[in-house]
Tab-separated table of C-alpha atoms in Angstrom:
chain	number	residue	atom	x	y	z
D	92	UNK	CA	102.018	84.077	80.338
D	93	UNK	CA	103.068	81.410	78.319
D	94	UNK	CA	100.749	78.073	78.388
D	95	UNK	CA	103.677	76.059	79.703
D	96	UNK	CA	103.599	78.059	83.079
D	97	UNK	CA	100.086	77.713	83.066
D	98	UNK	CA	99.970	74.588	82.584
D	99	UNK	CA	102.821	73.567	85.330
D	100	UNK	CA	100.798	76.064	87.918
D	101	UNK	CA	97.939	73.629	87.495
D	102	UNK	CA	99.380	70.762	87.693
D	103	UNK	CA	101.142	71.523	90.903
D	104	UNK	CA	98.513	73.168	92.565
D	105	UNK	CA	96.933	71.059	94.506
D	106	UNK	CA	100.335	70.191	95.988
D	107	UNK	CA	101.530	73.511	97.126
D	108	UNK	CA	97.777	73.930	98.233
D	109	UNK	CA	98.811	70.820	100.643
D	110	UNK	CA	102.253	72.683	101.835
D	111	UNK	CA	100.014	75.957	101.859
D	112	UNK	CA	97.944	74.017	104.312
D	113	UNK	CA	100.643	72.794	106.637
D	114	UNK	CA	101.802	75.927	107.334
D	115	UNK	CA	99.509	77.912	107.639
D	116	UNK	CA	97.946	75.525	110.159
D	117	UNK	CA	101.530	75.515	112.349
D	118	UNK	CA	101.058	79.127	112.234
D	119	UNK	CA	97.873	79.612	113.125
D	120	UNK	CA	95.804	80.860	110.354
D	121	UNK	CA	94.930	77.276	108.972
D	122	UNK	CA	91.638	78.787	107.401
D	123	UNK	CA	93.808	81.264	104.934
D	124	UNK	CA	96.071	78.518	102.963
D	125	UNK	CA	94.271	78.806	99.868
D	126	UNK	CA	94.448	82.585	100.187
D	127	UNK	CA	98.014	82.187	101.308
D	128	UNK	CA	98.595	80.262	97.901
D	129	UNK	CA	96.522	82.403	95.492
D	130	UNK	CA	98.053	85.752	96.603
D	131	UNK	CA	101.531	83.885	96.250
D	132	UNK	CA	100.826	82.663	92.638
D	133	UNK	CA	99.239	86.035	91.908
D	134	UNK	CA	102.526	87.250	92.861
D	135	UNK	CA	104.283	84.762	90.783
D	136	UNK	CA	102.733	86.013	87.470
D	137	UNK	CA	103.269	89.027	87.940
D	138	UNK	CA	107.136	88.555	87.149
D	139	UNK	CA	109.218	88.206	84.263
D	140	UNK	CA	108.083	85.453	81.947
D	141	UNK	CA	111.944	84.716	81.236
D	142	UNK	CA	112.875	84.698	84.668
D	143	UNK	CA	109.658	81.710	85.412
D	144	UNK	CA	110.706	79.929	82.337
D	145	UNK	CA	114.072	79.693	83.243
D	146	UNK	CA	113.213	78.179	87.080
D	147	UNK	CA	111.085	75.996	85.322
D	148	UNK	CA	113.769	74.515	83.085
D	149	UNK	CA	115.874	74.009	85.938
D	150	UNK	CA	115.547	70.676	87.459
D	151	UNK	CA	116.959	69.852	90.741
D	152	UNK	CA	115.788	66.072	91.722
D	153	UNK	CA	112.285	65.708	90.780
D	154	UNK	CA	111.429	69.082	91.196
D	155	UNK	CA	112.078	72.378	89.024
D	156	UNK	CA	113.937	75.987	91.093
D	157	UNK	CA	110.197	76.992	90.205
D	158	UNK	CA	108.692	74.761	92.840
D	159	UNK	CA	111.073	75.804	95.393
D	160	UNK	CA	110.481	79.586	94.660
D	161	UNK	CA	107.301	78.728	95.472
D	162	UNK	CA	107.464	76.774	98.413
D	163	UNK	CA	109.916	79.157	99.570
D	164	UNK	CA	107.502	81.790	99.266
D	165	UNK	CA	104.374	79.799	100.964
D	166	UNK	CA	106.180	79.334	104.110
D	167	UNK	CA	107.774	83.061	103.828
D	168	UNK	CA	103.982	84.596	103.612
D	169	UNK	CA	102.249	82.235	105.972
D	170	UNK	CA	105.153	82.147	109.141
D	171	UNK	CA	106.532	85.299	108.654
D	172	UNK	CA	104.435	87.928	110.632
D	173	UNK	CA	105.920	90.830	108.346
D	174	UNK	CA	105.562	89.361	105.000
D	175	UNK	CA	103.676	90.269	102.015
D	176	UNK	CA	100.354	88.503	102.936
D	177	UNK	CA	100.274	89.165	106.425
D	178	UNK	CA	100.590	92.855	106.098
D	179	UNK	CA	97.900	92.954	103.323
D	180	UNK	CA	95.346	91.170	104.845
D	181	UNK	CA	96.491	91.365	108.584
D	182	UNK	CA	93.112	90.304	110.811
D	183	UNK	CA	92.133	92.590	113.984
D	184	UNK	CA	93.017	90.776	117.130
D	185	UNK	CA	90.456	88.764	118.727
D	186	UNK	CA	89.948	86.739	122.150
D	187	UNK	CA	88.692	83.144	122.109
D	188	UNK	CA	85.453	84.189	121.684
D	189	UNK	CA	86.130	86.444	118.560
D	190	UNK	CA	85.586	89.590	120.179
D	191	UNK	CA	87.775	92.315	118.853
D	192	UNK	CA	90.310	93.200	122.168
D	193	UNK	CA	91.568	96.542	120.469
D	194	UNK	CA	91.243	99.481	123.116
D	195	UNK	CA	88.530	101.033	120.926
D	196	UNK	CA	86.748	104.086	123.062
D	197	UNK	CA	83.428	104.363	123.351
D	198	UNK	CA	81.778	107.373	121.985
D	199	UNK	CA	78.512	108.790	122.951
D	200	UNK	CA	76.821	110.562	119.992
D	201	UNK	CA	73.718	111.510	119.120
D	202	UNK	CA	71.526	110.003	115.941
D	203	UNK	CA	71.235	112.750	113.275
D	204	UNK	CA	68.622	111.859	110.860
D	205	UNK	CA	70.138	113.837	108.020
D	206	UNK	CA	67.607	113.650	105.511
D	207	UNK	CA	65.312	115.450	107.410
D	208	UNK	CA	67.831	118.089	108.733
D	209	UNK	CA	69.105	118.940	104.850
D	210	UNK	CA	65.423	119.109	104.584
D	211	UNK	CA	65.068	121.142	107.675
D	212	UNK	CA	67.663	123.717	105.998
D	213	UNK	CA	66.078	123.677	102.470
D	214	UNK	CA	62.903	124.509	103.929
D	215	UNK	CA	64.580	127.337	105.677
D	216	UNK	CA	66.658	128.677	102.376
D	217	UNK	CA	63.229	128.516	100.572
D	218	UNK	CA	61.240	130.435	103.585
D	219	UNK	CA	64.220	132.994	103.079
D	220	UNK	CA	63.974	133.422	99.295
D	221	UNK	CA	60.007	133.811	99.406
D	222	UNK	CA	60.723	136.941	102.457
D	223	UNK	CA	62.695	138.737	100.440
D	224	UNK	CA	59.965	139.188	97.504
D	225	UNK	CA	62.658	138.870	95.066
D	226	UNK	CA	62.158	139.700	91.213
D	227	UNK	CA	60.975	136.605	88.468
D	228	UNK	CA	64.702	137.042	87.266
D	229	UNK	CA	66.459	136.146	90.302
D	230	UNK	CA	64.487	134.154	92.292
D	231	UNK	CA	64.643	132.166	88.582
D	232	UNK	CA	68.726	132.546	88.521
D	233	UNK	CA	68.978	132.074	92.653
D	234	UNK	CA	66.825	128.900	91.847
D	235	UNK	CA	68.839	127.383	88.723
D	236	UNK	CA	71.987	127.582	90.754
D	237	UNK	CA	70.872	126.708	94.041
D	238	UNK	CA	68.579	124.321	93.972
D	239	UNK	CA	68.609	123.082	90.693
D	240	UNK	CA	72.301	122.809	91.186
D	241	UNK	CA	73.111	123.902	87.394
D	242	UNK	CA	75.955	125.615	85.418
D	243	UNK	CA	75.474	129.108	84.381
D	244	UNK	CA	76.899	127.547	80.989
D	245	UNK	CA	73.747	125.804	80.351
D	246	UNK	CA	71.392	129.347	81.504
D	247	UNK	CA	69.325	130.003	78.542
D	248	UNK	CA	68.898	134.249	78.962
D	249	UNK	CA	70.553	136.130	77.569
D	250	UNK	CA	72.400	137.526	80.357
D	251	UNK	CA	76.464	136.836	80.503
D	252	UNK	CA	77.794	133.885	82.965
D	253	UNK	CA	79.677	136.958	84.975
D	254	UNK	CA	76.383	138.921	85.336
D	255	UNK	CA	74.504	136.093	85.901
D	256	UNK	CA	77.472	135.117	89.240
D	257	UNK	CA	77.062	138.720	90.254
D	258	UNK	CA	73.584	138.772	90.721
D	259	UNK	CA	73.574	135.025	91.722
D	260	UNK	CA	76.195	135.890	94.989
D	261	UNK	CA	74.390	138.609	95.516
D	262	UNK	CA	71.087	137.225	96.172
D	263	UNK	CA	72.959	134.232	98.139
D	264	UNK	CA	74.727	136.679	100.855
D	265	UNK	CA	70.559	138.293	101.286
D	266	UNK	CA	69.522	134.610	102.073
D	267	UNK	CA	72.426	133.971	103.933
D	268	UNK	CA	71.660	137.389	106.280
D	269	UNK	CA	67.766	136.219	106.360
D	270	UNK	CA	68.908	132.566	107.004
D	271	UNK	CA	71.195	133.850	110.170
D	272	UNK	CA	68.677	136.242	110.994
D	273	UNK	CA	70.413	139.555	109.908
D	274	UNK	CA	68.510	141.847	107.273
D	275	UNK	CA	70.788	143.643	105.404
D	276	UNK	CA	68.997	145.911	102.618
């Protein structure tokens, strides 16, 4: 943006902050005008540097088309209940009190303490692993995967990734039959 626009934003800011202000207070959200007037400049920049340049250079009475976009587009986002900043930053409804009022249902759940439950299941996958007295090598490979969560890219035997998935699915569907309680040999 060209200093010129920058330079005319600031200097007219703190009027359209005052229009800002009036209407958002006639409309009820009196506490959003500077929001109201930031989002609306934010907006504003984000056009065509020709296209602000030319309302700029238009003067109509002591004012430039650029401060009647503007003002035109202050009242547009803080009345209208379907414009740009309303719908982005739309408020639940609340009574006098500032209770929400939404029909929100209440729901009866129970507190999981999840750490202790994925430890609960670790604990369980281990206690698996150790009953089925498997060899060095894959209670080594079943552990690297599992636990350690690694890629067989990064296993340093000599064994090939597609050996190392075999054996590595293979030992998961024992642990899986020990886990669930069914021993397949």
């Amino acid at each position: 943006m060209t200093s010129e626009i920058n330079n005319y934003i600031s200097k007219r800011y703190e009027r359209w902050l005052d229009y800002s202000e009036y209407h958002c207070t006639h409309a009820g959200i009196a506490d959003e005008a500077l929001d109201v007037l930031n989002e609306v400049l934010c907006s504003l920049l984000q056009k065509n540097e020709k296209f602000l340049l030319s309302l700029l250079h238009k003067k109509s009475g002591q004012y430039t088309e650029l401060d009647y976009y503007v003002l035109r587009m202050i009242k547009l986002n803080a009345t209208s209940l379907t414009s740009p900043y309303r719908q982005k930053y739309s408020a639940i409804p609340r009574d006098e009190n500032g209770y929400c009022f939404e029909n929100i249902p209440d729901v009866d759940y129970e507190e999981v303490d999840t750490p202790a439950e994925i430890m609960r299941m670790t604990n369980k996958v281990r206690e698996a692993v150790e009953a089925l007295n498997l060899s060095e090598k894959h209670r080594k490979i079943f552990d690297f995967k599992f636990f350690q969560a690694e890629s067989f890219r990064d296993w340093k035997g000599t064994e090939s990734i597609s050996e190392l998935y075999k054996e590595y699915n293979r030992i998961l569907e024992l642990v899986k039959s020990s886990v669930h309680g069914e021993m397949l040999l």
